[in-house]
Amino acid sequence: QQPVQSPQAVILREGEDAVINCSSSKALYSVHWYRQKHGEAPVFLMILLKGGEQKGHEKISASFNEKKQQSSLYLTASQLSYSGTYFCGLIQGGSEKLVFGKGTKLTVNP
Amino acid sequence: GAGVSQSPSNKVTEKGKDVELRCDPISGHTALYWYRQRLGQGLEFLIYFQGNSAPDKSGLPSDRFSAERTGESVSTLTIQRTQQEDSAVYLCASSLAGQGGLYEQYFGPGTRLTVT
């Protein structure tokens, strides 16, 4: 049931772009994205719902492919502050439980 | 307003002792979650409370783990006869009503548990 995230880690230079993927083997109802900086609690970035509704931060973009049971998080023109570990969490049909992937560690260097 | 708070922030205990971790959710949030995060690892779901419904305990790793919640307020996670593998950060999160994950979760700062 745990979603699979890829890549596991990525290193960028400031200003570069990155895509983080999250996939599931089961039908999805919604996908959540969170970012956790070292030693801190995870912070909400975005929710994508089946049917196309989204809510989240304006500077973050993501997609949700219901047919492929995948979501992707797009980080463009990365800033140093984007560094952290990104987690996707999935709500599968019939459940209220949010199950997180293992995370993608993003490092943005000057 | 106040965010999710957890206490204690750090707990060191001897193997075999019981520990109790506390979570105060954001007022008005009916959903409350507990997660475990081992060093360098992801967020492992433990238990989920939603209003007066029966909690989803499917993530509790053993019968040494239990949790309670009083109404829509404070929750306590109890670990009995602690083992070294229980060492981790225990995170609590709350959100507005579930409904298929429509609402974001707000995380507390966590309790770092070390079992010696």
mmCIF file of N, CA and C in Angstrom, chain A residues 2 29-32 34 36 38-44 47-49 53 55 87 91 95-103, chain B residues 33 35 37 40-45 48 50 56 58-59 91 97-110 112:
data_model
loop_
_atom_site.group_PDB
_atom_site.id
_atom_site.type_symbol
_atom_site.label_atom_id
_atom_site.label_comp_id
_atom_site.label_asym_id
_atom_site.label_seq_id
_atom_site.Cartn_x
_atom_site.Cartn_y
_atom_site.Cartn_z
ATOM 1 N N GLN A 2 2.103 1.135 0.455
ATOM 2 C CA GLN A 2 2.956 2.321 0.531
ATOM 3 C C GLN A 2 3.290 2.814 -0.870
ATOM 4 N N TYR A 29 -7.694 8.179 -4.253
ATOM 5 C CA TYR A 29 -8.708 9.204 -4.091
ATOM 6 C C TYR A 29 -8.072 10.580 -4.008
ATOM 7 N N SER A 30 -6.971 10.665 -3.276
ATOM 8 C CA SER A 30 -6.273 11.946 -3.201
ATOM 9 C C SER A 30 -4.795 11.724 -2.923
ATOM 10 N N VAL A 31 -4.018 12.733 -3.288
ATOM 11 C CA VAL A 31 -2.571 12.713 -3.068
ATOM 12 C C VAL A 31 -2.177 13.970 -2.304
ATOM 13 N N HIS A 32 -1.391 13.786 -1.280
ATOM 14 C CA HIS A 32 -0.867 14.912 -0.500
ATOM 15 C C HIS A 32 0.636 15.003 -0.701
ATOM 16 N N TYR A 34 4.083 16.888 1.121
ATOM 17 C CA TYR A 34 4.623 17.595 2.280
ATOM 18 C C TYR A 34 6.138 17.709 2.125
ATOM 19 N N GLN A 36 9.699 18.232 4.495
ATOM 20 C CA GLN A 36 10.258 18.214 5.838
ATOM 21 C C GLN A 36 11.712 18.646 5.785
ATOM 22 N N HIS A 38 15.326 19.291 7.776
ATOM 23 C CA HIS A 38 16.033 18.518 8.790
ATOM 24 C C HIS A 38 15.694 18.996 10.204
ATOM 25 N N GLY A 39 15.258 18.073 11.041
ATOM 26 C CA GLY A 39 14.968 18.404 12.424
ATOM 27 C C GLY A 39 13.636 19.116 12.649
ATOM 28 N N GLU A 40 12.846 19.241 11.601
ATOM 29 C CA GLU A 40 11.563 19.934 11.722
ATOM 30 C C GLU A 40 10.411 18.995 11.368
ATOM 31 N N ALA A 41 9.201 19.447 11.643
ATOM 32 C CA ALA A 41 8.012 18.672 11.297
ATOM 33 C C ALA A 41 7.678 18.860 9.814
ATOM 34 N N PRO A 42 7.014 17.901 9.207
ATOM 35 C CA PRO A 42 6.575 18.073 7.826
ATOM 36 C C PRO A 42 5.598 19.240 7.692
ATOM 37 N N VAL A 43 5.670 19.895 6.544
ATOM 38 C CA VAL A 43 4.802 21.041 6.269
ATOM 39 C C VAL A 43 4.036 20.786 4.969
ATOM 40 N N PHE A 44 2.772 21.095 4.993
ATOM 41 C CA PHE A 44 1.890 20.870 3.853
ATOM 42 C C PHE A 44 2.298 21.699 2.642
ATOM 43 N N ILE A 47 -2.532 19.389 -2.023
ATOM 44 C CA ILE A 47 -3.430 18.236 -2.106
ATOM 45 C C ILE A 47 -4.001 18.195 -3.515
ATOM 46 N N LEU A 48 -4.018 17.010 -4.103
ATOM 47 C CA LEU A 48 -4.652 16.813 -5.397
ATOM 48 C C LEU A 48 -5.723 15.748 -5.229
ATOM 49 N N LEU A 49 -6.916 16.080 -5.711
ATOM 50 C CA LEU A 49 -8.045 15.175 -5.545
ATOM 51 C C LEU A 49 -8.436 14.543 -6.871
ATOM 52 N N GLU A 53 -9.553 18.626 -8.604
ATOM 53 C CA GLU A 53 -9.431 19.728 -7.658
ATOM 54 C C GLU A 53 -8.050 19.720 -6.994
ATOM 55 N N LYS A 55 -5.507 22.017 -4.038
ATOM 56 C CA LYS A 55 -5.324 23.110 -3.101
ATOM 57 C C LYS A 55 -3.891 23.072 -2.618
ATOM 58 N N PHE A 87 7.695 14.273 0.831
ATOM 59 C CA PHE A 87 6.909 13.058 1.004
ATOM 60 C C PHE A 87 5.582 13.189 0.268
ATOM 61 N N ILE A 91 -4.302 8.760 -0.152
ATOM 62 C CA ILE A 91 -5.567 8.290 0.398
ATOM 63 C C ILE A 91 -6.170 7.391 -0.682
ATOM 64 N N SER A 95 -10.839 4.647 2.359
ATOM 65 C CA SER A 95 -10.042 4.799 3.572
ATOM 66 C C SER A 95 -9.833 6.274 3.871
ATOM 67 N N GLU A 96 -9.667 6.579 5.148
ATOM 68 C CA GLU A 96 -9.311 7.943 5.541
ATOM 69 C C GLU A 96 -7.848 8.024 5.939
ATOM 70 N N LYS A 97 -7.136 6.901 5.789
ATOM 71 C CA LYS A 97 -5.757 6.831 6.268
ATOM 72 C C LYS A 97 -4.806 7.361 5.206
ATOM 73 N N LEU A 98 -3.890 8.224 5.619
ATOM 74 C CA LEU A 98 -2.889 8.778 4.714
ATOM 75 C C LEU A 98 -1.618 7.959 4.873
ATOM 76 N N VAL A 99 -1.195 7.308 3.791
ATOM 77 C CA VAL A 99 0.002 6.474 3.831
ATOM 78 C C VAL A 99 1.098 7.179 3.042
ATOM 79 N N PHE A 100 2.239 7.411 3.698
ATOM 80 C CA PHE A 100 3.321 8.157 3.088
ATOM 81 C C PHE A 100 4.344 7.257 2.418
ATOM 82 N N GLY A 101 4.971 7.816 1.363
ATOM 83 C CA GLY A 101 6.111 7.169 0.749
ATOM 84 C C GLY A 101 7.352 7.386 1.596
ATOM 85 N N LYS A 102 8.480 6.840 1.126
ATOM 86 C CA LYS A 102 9.714 6.909 1.904
ATOM 87 C C LYS A 102 10.426 8.238 1.771
ATOM 88 N N GLY A 103 9.969 9.068 0.839
ATOM 89 C CA GLY A 103 10.540 10.397 0.733
ATOM 90 C C GLY A 103 11.582 10.541 -0.359
ATOM 91 N N TYR B 33 -3.842 12.075 13.949
ATOM 92 C CA TYR B 33 -3.008 10.972 13.458
ATOM 93 C C TYR B 33 -1.729 10.880 14.296
ATOM 94 N N TYR B 35 2.198 9.220 13.893
ATOM 95 C CA TYR B 35 3.167 8.609 12.992
ATOM 96 C C TYR B 35 4.462 8.348 13.759
ATOM 97 N N GLN B 37 8.651 8.070 13.061
ATOM 98 C CA GLN B 37 9.694 8.339 12.070
ATOM 99 C C GLN B 37 11.045 7.950 12.662
ATOM 100 N N GLY B 40 16.234 9.106 9.687
ATOM 101 C CA GLY B 40 16.480 9.052 8.254
ATOM 102 C C GLY B 40 15.442 8.319 7.443
ATOM 103 N N GLN B 41 14.339 7.954 8.097
ATOM 104 C CA GLN B 41 13.307 7.164 7.419
ATOM 105 C C GLN B 41 12.052 7.994 7.161
ATOM 106 N N GLY B 42 11.078 7.350 6.553
ATOM 107 C CA GLY B 42 9.824 8.018 6.227
ATOM 108 C C GLY B 42 8.864 8.051 7.392
ATOM 109 N N LEU B 43 7.646 8.459 7.093
ATOM 110 C CA LEU B 43 6.592 8.596 8.101
ATOM 111 C C LEU B 43 5.759 7.314 8.125
ATOM 112 N N GLU B 44 5.810 6.629 9.232
ATOM 113 C CA GLU B 44 5.101 5.350 9.370
ATOM 114 C C GLU B 44 3.801 5.587 10.113
ATOM 115 N N PHE B 45 2.670 5.339 9.461
ATOM 116 C CA PHE B 45 1.355 5.526 10.072
ATOM 117 C C PHE B 45 1.165 4.573 11.248
ATOM 118 N N TYR B 48 -5.216 6.424 13.634
ATOM 119 C CA TYR B 48 -5.990 7.572 13.156
ATOM 120 C C TYR B 48 -7.306 7.628 13.933
ATOM 121 N N GLN B 50 -10.985 9.796 14.189
ATOM 122 C CA GLN B 50 -11.875 10.729 13.503
ATOM 123 C C GLN B 50 -13.164 10.841 14.307
ATOM 124 N N ASP B 56 -8.736 3.897 13.594
ATOM 125 C CA ASP B 56 -8.057 2.971 12.678
ATOM 126 C C ASP B 56 -6.711 2.636 13.301
ATOM 127 N N SER B 58 -4.709 0.167 12.431
ATOM 128 C CA SER B 58 -4.037 -0.807 11.568
ATOM 129 C C SER B 58 -2.525 -0.640 11.506
ATOM 130 N N GLY B 59 -2.003 0.519 11.897
ATOM 131 C CA GLY B 59 -0.567 0.745 11.832
ATOM 132 C C GLY B 59 0.202 0.455 13.109
ATOM 133 N N LEU B 91 5.418 11.590 15.768
ATOM 134 C CA LEU B 91 4.767 12.807 15.292
ATOM 135 C C LEU B 91 3.256 12.663 15.378
ATOM 136 N N ALA B 97 -12.171 17.463 9.314
ATOM 137 C CA ALA B 97 -12.754 16.153 9.052
ATOM 138 C C ALA B 97 -12.137 15.477 7.854
ATOM 139 N N GLY B 98 -12.019 14.180 7.897
ATOM 140 C CA GLY B 98 -11.380 13.389 6.872
ATOM 141 C C GLY B 98 -11.963 13.549 5.496
ATOM 142 N N GLN B 99 -12.991 12.817 5.175
ATOM 143 C CA GLN B 99 -13.653 12.866 3.874
ATOM 144 C C GLN B 99 -12.687 12.654 2.727
ATOM 145 N N GLY B 100 -11.938 11.587 2.835
ATOM 146 C CA GLY B 100 -11.078 11.219 1.728
ATOM 147 C C GLY B 100 -9.873 12.100 1.548
ATOM 148 N N GLY B 101 -9.391 12.687 2.641
ATOM 149 C CA GLY B 101 -8.155 13.447 2.521
ATOM 150 C C GLY B 101 -8.323 14.802 1.889
ATOM 151 N N LEU B 102 -9.449 15.423 2.096
ATOM 152 C CA LEU B 102 -9.713 16.731 1.515
ATOM 153 C C LEU B 102 -8.907 17.832 2.200
ATOM 154 N N TYR B 103 -8.526 17.579 3.448
ATOM 155 C CA TYR B 103 -7.873 18.614 4.239
ATOM 156 C C TYR B 103 -6.448 18.239 4.601
ATOM 157 N N GLU B 104 -5.595 19.287 4.643
ATOM 158 C CA GLU B 104 -4.198 19.052 4.948
ATOM 159 C C GLU B 104 -3.999 18.737 6.417
ATOM 160 N N GLN B 105 -2.903 18.047 6.699
ATOM 161 C CA GLN B 105 -2.555 17.727 8.072
ATOM 162 C C GLN B 105 -1.544 18.742 8.583
ATOM 163 N N TYR B 106 -1.735 19.099 9.837
ATOM 164 C CA TYR B 106 -0.805 20.001 10.525
ATOM 165 C C TYR B 106 -0.055 19.154 11.556
ATOM 166 N N PHE B 107 1.263 19.174 11.446
ATOM 167 C CA PHE B 107 2.079 18.317 12.300
ATOM 168 C C PHE B 107 2.583 19.072 13.529
ATOM 169 N N GLY B 108 2.677 18.341 14.616
ATOM 170 C CA GLY B 108 3.336 18.856 15.799
ATOM 171 C C GLY B 108 4.837 18.701 15.665
ATOM 172 N N PRO B 109 5.599 19.219 16.633
ATOM 173 C CA PRO B 109 7.065 19.184 16.564
ATOM 174 C C PRO B 109 7.650 17.806 16.846
ATOM 175 N N GLY B 110 6.820 16.905 17.378
ATOM 176 C CA GLY B 110 7.285 15.550 17.633
ATOM 177 C C GLY B 110 7.851 15.346 19.018
ATOM 178 N N ARG B 112 10.884 13.051 20.591
ATOM 179 C CA ARG B 112 12.007 12.158 20.285
ATOM 180 C C ARG B 112 12.159 11.176 21.437
#
